[in-house]
PDB file of C-alpha atoms in Angstrom:
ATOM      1  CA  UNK A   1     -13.900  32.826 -10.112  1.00 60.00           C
ATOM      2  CA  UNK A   2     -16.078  34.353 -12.602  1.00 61.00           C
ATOM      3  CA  UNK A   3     -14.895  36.797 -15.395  1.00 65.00           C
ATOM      4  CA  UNK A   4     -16.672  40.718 -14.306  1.00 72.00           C
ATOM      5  CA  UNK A   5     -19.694  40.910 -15.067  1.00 75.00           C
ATOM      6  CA  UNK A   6     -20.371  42.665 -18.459  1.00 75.00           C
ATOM      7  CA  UNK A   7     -22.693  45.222 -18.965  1.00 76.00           C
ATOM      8  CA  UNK A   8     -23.969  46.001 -22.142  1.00 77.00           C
ATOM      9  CA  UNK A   9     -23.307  49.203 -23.855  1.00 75.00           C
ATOM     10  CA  UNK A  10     -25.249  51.871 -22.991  1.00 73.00           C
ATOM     11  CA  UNK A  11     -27.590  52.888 -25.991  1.00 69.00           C
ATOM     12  CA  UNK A  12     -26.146  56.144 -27.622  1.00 63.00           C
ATOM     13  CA  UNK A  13     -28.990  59.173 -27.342  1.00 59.00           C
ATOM     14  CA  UNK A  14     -29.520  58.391 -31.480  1.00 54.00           C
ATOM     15  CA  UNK A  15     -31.015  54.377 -30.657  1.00 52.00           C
ATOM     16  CA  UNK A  16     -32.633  55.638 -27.448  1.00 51.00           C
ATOM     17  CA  UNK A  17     -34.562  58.526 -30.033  1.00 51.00           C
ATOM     18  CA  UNK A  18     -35.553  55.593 -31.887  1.00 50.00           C
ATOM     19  CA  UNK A  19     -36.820  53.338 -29.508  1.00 53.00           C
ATOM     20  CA  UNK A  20     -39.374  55.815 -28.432  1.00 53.00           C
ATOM     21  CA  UNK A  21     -41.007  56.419 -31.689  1.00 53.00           C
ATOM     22  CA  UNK A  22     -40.989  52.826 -32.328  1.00 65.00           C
ATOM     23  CA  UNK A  23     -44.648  51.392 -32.274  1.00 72.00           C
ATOM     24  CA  UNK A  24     -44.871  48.195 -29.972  1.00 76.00           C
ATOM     25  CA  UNK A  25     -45.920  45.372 -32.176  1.00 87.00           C
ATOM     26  CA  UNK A  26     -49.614  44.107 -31.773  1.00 87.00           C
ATOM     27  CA  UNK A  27     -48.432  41.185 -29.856  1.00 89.00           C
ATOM     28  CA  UNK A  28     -46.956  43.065 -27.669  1.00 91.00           C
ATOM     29  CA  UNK A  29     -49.803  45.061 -26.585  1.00 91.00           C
ATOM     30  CA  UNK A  30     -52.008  42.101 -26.218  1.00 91.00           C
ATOM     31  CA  UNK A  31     -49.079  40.465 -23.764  1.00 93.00           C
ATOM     32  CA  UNK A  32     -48.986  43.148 -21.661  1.00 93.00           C
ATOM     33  CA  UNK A  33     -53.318  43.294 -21.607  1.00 92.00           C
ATOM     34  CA  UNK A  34     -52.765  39.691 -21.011  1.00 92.00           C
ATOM     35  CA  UNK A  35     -50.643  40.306 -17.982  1.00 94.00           C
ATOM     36  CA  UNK A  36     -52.451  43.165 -16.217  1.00 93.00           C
ATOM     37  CA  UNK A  37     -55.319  42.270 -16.121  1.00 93.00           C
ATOM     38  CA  UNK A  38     -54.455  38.702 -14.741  1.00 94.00           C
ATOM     39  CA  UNK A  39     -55.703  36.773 -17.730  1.00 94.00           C
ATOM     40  CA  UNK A  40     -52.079  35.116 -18.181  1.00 95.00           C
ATOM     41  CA  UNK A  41     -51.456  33.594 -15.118  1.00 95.00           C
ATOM     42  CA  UNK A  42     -54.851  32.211 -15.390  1.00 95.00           C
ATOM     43  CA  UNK A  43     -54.558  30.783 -18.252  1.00 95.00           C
ATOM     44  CA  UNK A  44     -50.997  29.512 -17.391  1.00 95.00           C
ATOM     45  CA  UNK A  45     -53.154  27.539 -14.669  1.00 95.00           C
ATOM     46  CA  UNK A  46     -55.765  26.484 -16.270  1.00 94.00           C
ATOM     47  CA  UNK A  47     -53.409  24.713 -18.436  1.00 95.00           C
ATOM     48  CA  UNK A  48     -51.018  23.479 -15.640  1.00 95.00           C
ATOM     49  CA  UNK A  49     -54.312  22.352 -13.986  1.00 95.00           C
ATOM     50  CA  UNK A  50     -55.372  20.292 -17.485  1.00 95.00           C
ATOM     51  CA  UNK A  51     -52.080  18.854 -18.192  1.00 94.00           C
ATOM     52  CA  UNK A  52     -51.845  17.421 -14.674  1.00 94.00           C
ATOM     53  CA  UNK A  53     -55.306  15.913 -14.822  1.00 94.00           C
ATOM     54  CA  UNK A  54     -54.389  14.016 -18.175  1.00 94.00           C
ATOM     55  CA  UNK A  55     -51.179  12.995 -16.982  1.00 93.00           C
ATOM     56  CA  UNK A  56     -49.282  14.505 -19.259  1.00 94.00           C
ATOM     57  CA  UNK A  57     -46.829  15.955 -16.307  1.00 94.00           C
ATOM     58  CA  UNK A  58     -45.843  12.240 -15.063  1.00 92.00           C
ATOM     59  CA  UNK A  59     -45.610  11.376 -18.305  1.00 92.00           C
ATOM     60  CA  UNK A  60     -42.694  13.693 -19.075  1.00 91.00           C
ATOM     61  CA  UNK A  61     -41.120  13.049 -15.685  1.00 89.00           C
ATOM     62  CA  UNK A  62     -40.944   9.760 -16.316  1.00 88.00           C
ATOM     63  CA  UNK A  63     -39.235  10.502 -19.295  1.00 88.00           C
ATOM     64  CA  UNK A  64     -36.582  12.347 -17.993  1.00 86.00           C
ATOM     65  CA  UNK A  65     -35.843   9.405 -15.320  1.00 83.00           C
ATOM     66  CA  UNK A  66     -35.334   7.511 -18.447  1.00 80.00           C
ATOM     67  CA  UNK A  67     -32.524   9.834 -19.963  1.00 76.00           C
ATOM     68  CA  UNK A  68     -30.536   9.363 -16.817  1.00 68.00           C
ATOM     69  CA  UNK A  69     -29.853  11.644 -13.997  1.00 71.00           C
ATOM     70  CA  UNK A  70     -26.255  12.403 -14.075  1.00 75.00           C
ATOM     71  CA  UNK A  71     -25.233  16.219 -14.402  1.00 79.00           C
ATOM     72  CA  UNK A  72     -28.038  17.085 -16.055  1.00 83.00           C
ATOM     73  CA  UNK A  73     -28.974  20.925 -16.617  1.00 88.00           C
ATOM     74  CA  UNK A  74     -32.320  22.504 -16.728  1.00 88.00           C
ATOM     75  CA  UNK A  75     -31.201  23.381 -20.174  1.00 90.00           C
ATOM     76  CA  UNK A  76     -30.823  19.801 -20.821  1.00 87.00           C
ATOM     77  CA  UNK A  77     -33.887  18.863 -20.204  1.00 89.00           C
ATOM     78  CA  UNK A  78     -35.671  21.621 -21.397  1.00 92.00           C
ATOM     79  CA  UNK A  79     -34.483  20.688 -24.754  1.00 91.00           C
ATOM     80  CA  UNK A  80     -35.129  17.344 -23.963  1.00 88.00           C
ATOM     81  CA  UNK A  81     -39.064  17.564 -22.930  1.00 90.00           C
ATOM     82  CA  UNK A  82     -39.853  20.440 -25.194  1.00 94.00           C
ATOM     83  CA  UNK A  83     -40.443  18.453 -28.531  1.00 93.00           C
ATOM     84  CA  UNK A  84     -42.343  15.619 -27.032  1.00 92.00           C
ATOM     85  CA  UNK A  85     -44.126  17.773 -24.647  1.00 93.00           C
ATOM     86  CA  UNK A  86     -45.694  20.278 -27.559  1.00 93.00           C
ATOM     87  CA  UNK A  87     -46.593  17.129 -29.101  1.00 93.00           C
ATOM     88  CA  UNK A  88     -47.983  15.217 -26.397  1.00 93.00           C
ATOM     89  CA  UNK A  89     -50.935  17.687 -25.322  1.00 94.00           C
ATOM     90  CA  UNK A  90     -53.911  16.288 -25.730  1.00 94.00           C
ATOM     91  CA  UNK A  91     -56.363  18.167 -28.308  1.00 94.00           C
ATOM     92  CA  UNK A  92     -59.050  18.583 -26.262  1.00 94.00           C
ATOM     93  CA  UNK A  93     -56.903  20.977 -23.957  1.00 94.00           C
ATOM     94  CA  UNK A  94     -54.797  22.501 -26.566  1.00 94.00           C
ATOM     95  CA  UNK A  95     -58.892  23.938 -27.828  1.00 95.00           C
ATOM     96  CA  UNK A  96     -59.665  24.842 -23.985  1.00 94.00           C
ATOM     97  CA  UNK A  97     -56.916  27.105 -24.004  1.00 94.00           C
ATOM     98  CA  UNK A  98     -56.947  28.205 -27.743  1.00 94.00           C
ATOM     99  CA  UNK A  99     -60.861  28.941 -27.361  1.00 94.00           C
ATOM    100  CA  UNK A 100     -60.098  31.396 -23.929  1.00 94.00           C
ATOM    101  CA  UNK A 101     -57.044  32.909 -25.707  1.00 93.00           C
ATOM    102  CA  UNK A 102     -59.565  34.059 -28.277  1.00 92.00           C
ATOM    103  CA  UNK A 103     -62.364  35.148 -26.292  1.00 92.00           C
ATOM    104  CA  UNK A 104     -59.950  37.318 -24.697  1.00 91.00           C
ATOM    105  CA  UNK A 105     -58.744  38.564 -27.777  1.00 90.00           C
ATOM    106  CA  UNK A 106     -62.578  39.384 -28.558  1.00 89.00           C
ATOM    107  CA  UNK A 107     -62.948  40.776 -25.603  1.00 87.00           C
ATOM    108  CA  UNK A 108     -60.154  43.490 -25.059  1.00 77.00           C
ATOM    109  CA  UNK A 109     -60.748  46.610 -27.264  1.00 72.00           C
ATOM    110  CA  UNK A 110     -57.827  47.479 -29.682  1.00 63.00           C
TER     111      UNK A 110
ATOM    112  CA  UNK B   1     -67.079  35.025 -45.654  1.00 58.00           C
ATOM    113  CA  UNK B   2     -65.305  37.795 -47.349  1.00 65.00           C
ATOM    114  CA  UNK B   3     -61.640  38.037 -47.540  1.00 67.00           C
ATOM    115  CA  UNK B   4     -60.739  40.110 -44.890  1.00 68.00           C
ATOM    116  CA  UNK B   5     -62.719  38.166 -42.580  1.00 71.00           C
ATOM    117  CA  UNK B   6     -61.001  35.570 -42.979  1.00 71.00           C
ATOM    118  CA  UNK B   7     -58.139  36.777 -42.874  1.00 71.00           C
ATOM    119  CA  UNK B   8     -58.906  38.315 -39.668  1.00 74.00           C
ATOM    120  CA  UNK B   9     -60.027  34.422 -38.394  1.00 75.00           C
ATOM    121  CA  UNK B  10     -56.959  33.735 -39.413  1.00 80.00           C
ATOM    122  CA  UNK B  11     -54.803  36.278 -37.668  1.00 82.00           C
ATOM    123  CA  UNK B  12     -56.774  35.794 -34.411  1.00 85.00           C
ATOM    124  CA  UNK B  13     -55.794  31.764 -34.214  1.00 88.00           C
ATOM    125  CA  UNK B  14     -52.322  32.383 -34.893  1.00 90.00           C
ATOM    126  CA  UNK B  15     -52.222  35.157 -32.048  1.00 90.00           C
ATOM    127  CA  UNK B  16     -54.168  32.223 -29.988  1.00 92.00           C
ATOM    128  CA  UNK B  17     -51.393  29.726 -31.146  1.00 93.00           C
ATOM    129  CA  UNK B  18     -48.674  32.088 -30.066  1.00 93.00           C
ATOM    130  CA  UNK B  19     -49.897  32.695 -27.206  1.00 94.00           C
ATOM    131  CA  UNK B  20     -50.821  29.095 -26.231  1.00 94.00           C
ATOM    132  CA  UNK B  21     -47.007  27.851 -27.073  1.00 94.00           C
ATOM    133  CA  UNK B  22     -45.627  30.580 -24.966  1.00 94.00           C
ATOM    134  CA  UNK B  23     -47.790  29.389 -22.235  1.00 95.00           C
ATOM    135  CA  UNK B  24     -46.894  26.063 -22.901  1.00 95.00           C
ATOM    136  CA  UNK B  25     -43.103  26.678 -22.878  1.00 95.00           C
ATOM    137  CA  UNK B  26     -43.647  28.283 -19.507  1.00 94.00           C
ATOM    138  CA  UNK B  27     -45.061  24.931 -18.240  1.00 94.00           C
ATOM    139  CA  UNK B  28     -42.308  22.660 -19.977  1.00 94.00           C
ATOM    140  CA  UNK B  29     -39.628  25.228 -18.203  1.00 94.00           C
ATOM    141  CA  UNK B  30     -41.393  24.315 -14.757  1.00 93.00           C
ATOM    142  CA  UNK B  31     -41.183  20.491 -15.030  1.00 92.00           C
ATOM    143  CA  UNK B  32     -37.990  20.382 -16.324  1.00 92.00           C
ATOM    144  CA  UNK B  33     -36.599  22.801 -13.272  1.00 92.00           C
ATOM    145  CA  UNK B  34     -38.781  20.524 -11.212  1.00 91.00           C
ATOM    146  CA  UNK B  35     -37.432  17.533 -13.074  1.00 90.00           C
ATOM    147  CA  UNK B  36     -33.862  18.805 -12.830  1.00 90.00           C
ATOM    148  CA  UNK B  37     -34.208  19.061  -8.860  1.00 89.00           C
ATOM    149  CA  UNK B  38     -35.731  15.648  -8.247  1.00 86.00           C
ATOM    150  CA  UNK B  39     -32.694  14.525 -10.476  1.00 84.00           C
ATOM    151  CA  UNK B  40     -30.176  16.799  -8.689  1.00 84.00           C
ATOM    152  CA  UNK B  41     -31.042  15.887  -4.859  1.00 83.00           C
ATOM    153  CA  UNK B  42     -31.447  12.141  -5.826  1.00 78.00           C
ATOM    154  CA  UNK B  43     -35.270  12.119  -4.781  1.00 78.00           C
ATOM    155  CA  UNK B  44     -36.187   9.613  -7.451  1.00 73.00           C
ATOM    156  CA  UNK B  45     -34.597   6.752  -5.565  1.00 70.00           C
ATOM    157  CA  UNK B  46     -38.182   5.861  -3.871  1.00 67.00           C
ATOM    158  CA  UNK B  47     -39.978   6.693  -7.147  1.00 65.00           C
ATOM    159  CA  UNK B  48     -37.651   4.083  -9.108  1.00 67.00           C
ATOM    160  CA  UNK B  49     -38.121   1.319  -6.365  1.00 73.00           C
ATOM    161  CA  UNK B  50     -41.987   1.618  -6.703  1.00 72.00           C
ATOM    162  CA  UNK B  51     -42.367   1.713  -9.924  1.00 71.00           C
ATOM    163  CA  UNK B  52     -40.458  -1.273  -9.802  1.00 79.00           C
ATOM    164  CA  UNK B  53     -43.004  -2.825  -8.113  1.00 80.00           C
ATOM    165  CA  UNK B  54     -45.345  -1.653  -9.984  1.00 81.00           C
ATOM    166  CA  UNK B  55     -44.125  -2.820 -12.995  1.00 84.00           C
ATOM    167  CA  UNK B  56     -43.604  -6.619 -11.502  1.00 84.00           C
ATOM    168  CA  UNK B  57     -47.291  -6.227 -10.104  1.00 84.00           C
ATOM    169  CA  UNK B  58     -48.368  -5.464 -13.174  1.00 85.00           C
ATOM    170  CA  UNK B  59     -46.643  -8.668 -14.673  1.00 86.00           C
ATOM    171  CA  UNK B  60     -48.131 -10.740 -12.489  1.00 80.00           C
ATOM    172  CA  UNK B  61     -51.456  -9.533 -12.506  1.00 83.00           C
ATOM    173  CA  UNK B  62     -51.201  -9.681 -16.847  1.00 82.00           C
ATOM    174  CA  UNK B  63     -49.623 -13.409 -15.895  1.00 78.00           C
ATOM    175  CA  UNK B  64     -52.805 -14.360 -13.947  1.00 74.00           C
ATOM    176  CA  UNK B  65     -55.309 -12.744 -16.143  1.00 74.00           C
ATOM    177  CA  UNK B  66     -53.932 -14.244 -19.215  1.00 70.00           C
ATOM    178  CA  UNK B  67     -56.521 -17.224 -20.139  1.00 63.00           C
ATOM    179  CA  UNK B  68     -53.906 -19.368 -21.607  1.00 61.00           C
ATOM    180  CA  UNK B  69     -52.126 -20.367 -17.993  1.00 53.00           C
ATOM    181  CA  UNK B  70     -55.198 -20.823 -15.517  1.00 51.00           C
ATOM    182  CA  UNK B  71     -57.011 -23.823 -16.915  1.00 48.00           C
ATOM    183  CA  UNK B  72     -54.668 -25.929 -17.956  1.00 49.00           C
ATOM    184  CA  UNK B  73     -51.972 -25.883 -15.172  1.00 53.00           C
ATOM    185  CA  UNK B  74     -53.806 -24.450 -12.595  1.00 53.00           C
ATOM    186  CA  UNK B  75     -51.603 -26.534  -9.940  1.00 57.00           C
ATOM    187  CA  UNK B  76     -48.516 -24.184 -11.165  1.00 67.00           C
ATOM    188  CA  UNK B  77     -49.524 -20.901 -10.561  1.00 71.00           C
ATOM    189  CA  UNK B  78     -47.351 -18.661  -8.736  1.00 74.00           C
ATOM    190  CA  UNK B  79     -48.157 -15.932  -6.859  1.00 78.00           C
ATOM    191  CA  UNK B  80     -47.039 -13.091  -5.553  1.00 80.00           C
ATOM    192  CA  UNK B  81     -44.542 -14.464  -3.557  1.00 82.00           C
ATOM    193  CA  UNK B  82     -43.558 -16.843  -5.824  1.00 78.00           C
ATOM    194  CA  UNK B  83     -45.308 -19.848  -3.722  1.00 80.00           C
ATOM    195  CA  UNK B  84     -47.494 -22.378  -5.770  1.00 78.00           C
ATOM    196  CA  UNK B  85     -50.138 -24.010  -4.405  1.00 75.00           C
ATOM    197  CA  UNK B  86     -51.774 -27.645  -5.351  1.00 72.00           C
ATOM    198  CA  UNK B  87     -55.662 -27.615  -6.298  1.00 71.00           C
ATOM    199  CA  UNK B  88     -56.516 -29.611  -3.471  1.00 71.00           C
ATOM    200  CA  UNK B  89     -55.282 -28.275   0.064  1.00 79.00           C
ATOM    201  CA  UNK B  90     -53.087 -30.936   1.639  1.00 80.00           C
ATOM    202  CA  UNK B  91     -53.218 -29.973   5.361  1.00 86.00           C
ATOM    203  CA  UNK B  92     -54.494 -32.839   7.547  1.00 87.00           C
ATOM    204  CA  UNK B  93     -56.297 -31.692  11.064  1.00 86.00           C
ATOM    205  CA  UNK B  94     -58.604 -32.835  13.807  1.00 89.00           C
ATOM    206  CA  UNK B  95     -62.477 -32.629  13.071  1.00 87.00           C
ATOM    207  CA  UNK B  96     -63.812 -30.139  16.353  1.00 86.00           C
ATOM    208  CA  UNK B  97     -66.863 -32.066  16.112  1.00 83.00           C
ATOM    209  CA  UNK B  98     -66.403 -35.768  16.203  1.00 83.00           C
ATOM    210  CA  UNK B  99     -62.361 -35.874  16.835  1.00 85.00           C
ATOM    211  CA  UNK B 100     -61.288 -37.765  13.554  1.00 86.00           C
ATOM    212  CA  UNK B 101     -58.418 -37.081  11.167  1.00 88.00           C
ATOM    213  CA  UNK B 102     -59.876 -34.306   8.058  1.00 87.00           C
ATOM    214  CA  UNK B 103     -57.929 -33.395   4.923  1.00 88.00           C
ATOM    215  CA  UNK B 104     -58.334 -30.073   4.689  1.00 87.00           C
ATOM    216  CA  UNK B 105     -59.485 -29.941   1.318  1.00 85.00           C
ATOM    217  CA  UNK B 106     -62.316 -32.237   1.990  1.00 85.00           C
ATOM    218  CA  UNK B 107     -63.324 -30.641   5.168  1.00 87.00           C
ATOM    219  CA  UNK B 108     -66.239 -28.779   4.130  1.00 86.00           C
ATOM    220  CA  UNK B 109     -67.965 -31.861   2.880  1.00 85.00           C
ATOM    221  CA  UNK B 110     -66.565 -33.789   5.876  1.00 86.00           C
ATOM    222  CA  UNK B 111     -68.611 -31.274   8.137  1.00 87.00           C
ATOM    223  CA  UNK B 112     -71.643 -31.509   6.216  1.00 84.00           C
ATOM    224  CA  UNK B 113     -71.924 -35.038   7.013  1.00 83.00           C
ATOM    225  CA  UNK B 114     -70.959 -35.087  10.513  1.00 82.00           C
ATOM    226  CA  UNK B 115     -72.797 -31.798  11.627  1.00 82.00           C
ATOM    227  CA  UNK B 116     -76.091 -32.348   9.397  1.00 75.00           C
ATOM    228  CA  UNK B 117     -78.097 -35.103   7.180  1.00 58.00           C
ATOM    229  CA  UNK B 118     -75.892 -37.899   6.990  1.00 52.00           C
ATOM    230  CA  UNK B 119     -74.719 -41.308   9.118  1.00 54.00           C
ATOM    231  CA  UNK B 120     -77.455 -40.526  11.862  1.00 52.00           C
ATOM    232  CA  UNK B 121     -75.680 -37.652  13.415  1.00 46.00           C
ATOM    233  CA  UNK B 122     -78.035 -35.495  13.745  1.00 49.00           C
ATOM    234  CA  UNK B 123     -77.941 -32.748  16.362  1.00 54.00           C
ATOM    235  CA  UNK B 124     -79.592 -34.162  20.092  1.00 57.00           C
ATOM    236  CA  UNK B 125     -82.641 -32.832  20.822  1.00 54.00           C
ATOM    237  CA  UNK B 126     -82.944 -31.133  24.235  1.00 55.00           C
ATOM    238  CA  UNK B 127     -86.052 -30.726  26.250  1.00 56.00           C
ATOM    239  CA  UNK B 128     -86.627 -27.631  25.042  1.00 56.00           C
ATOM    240  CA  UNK B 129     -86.923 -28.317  21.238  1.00 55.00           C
ATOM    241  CA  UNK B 130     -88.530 -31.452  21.441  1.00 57.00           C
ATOM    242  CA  UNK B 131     -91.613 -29.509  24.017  1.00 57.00           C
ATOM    243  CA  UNK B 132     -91.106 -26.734  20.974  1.00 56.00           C
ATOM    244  CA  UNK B 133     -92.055 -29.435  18.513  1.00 57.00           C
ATOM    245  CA  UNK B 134     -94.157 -31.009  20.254  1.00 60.00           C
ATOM    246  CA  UNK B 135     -96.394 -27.792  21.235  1.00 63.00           C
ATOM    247  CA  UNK B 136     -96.432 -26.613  17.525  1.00 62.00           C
ATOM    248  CA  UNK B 137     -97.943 -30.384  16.110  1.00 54.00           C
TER     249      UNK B 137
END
């Protein structure tokens, strides 16, 4: 049986003062641009859509066939793919997507 | 390029780079569930026998490409199901035109003879070629 669920502590009234007046970091704003207006899950397409093409996908599934498929977590394999899969895009799509990112960025007012 | 323009190049690509590595996590975290679930309900079985076969394919077809086996030994080649066959075919049969006893690998000349120029066999003229012929003179 699990343990109760814990919940965090409540924030005292002093923190939740703070968190008001604190300014949301330029990243942040640009995430949230990037997510209304649709732009993200575009992107996170587009690059799906690439990576498929190039075979980078049954690449790393093959790879995890490799390791072995015995009680293996998603953590696992996470950890597994994620240093051979940042290195294994091809350039030409890492500058497809790096070129949109930025025209977005261009594009949004600040 | 002044300073702060470059600076501001600068900023922009690393705001791209973030972005593009969060978006790229995102897309690791998807194969690996999907990876993890494959794994999990045993549907690679299939995949792992094909590839497999693949991979022997592959070995043969490297095998009969490879320059340094066809000449030479030709009569040992072995293929795909592991039969080898001799240069010449061996089967003897019956010749459908005149009746005699053909090696198979020598029945293509065989015909030529006994269906065409040679040993005065030539195909019997009926009436109607031989008026043909005669008409066209």
């Amino acid at each position: 049986m699990r343990a109760s669920i814990k919940r965090p502590p409540t924030p005292d009234a002093e923190e939740e003062e703070e968190d008001q007046h604190r300014e949301a970091s330029l990243e942040e704003i640009i995430n949230i641009k990037l997510i209304e207006s649709g732009e993200k899950e575009r992107l996170k397409e587009l690059l799906r859509e690439r990576l498929n093409e190039c075979g980078w996908k049954d690449d790393m599934k093959s790879f995890t066939r490799k390791k072995g498929r015995n009680n293996v977590t998603v953590d696992d394999l996470v950890h597994l793919i994620t240093p051979k899969g940042r290195a294994a895009v091809p350039d030409s799509v890492k500058a497809e997507l790096l070129q949109r990112i930025r025209s977005f960025l261009h594009s949004t007012p600040l | 390029m002044s300073a702060s323009d470059e600076k501001n190049v600068s900023d922009d690509t690393q705001l791209a780079s973030h972005f593009f590595g969060e978006l790229l996590d995102s897309v690791i975290m998807d194969v690996a569930s999907e990876c993890h679930r494959i794994a999990r309900l045993g549907l690679d079985r299939n995949l792992d026998d094909e590839e497999e076969e693949l991979r022997l394919s592959a070995e043969a077809r490297a095998r009969v490409a490879d320059p340094s086996n066809s000449e030479a030994n030709s009569k040992y080649v072995v293929d795909i199901f592991g039969q080898t066959h001799p240069a010449v075919a061996a089967e003897i049969f019956d010749c459908m035109n005149c009746g005699r006893s053909i090696v198979a690998g020598r029945f293509a000349p065989h015909l030529e003879k006994c269906m065409g120029k040679g040993r005065k066999a030539r195909v019997k003229s009926t009436r109607s070629s031989t008026a043909a012929a005669a008409q066209n003179r």
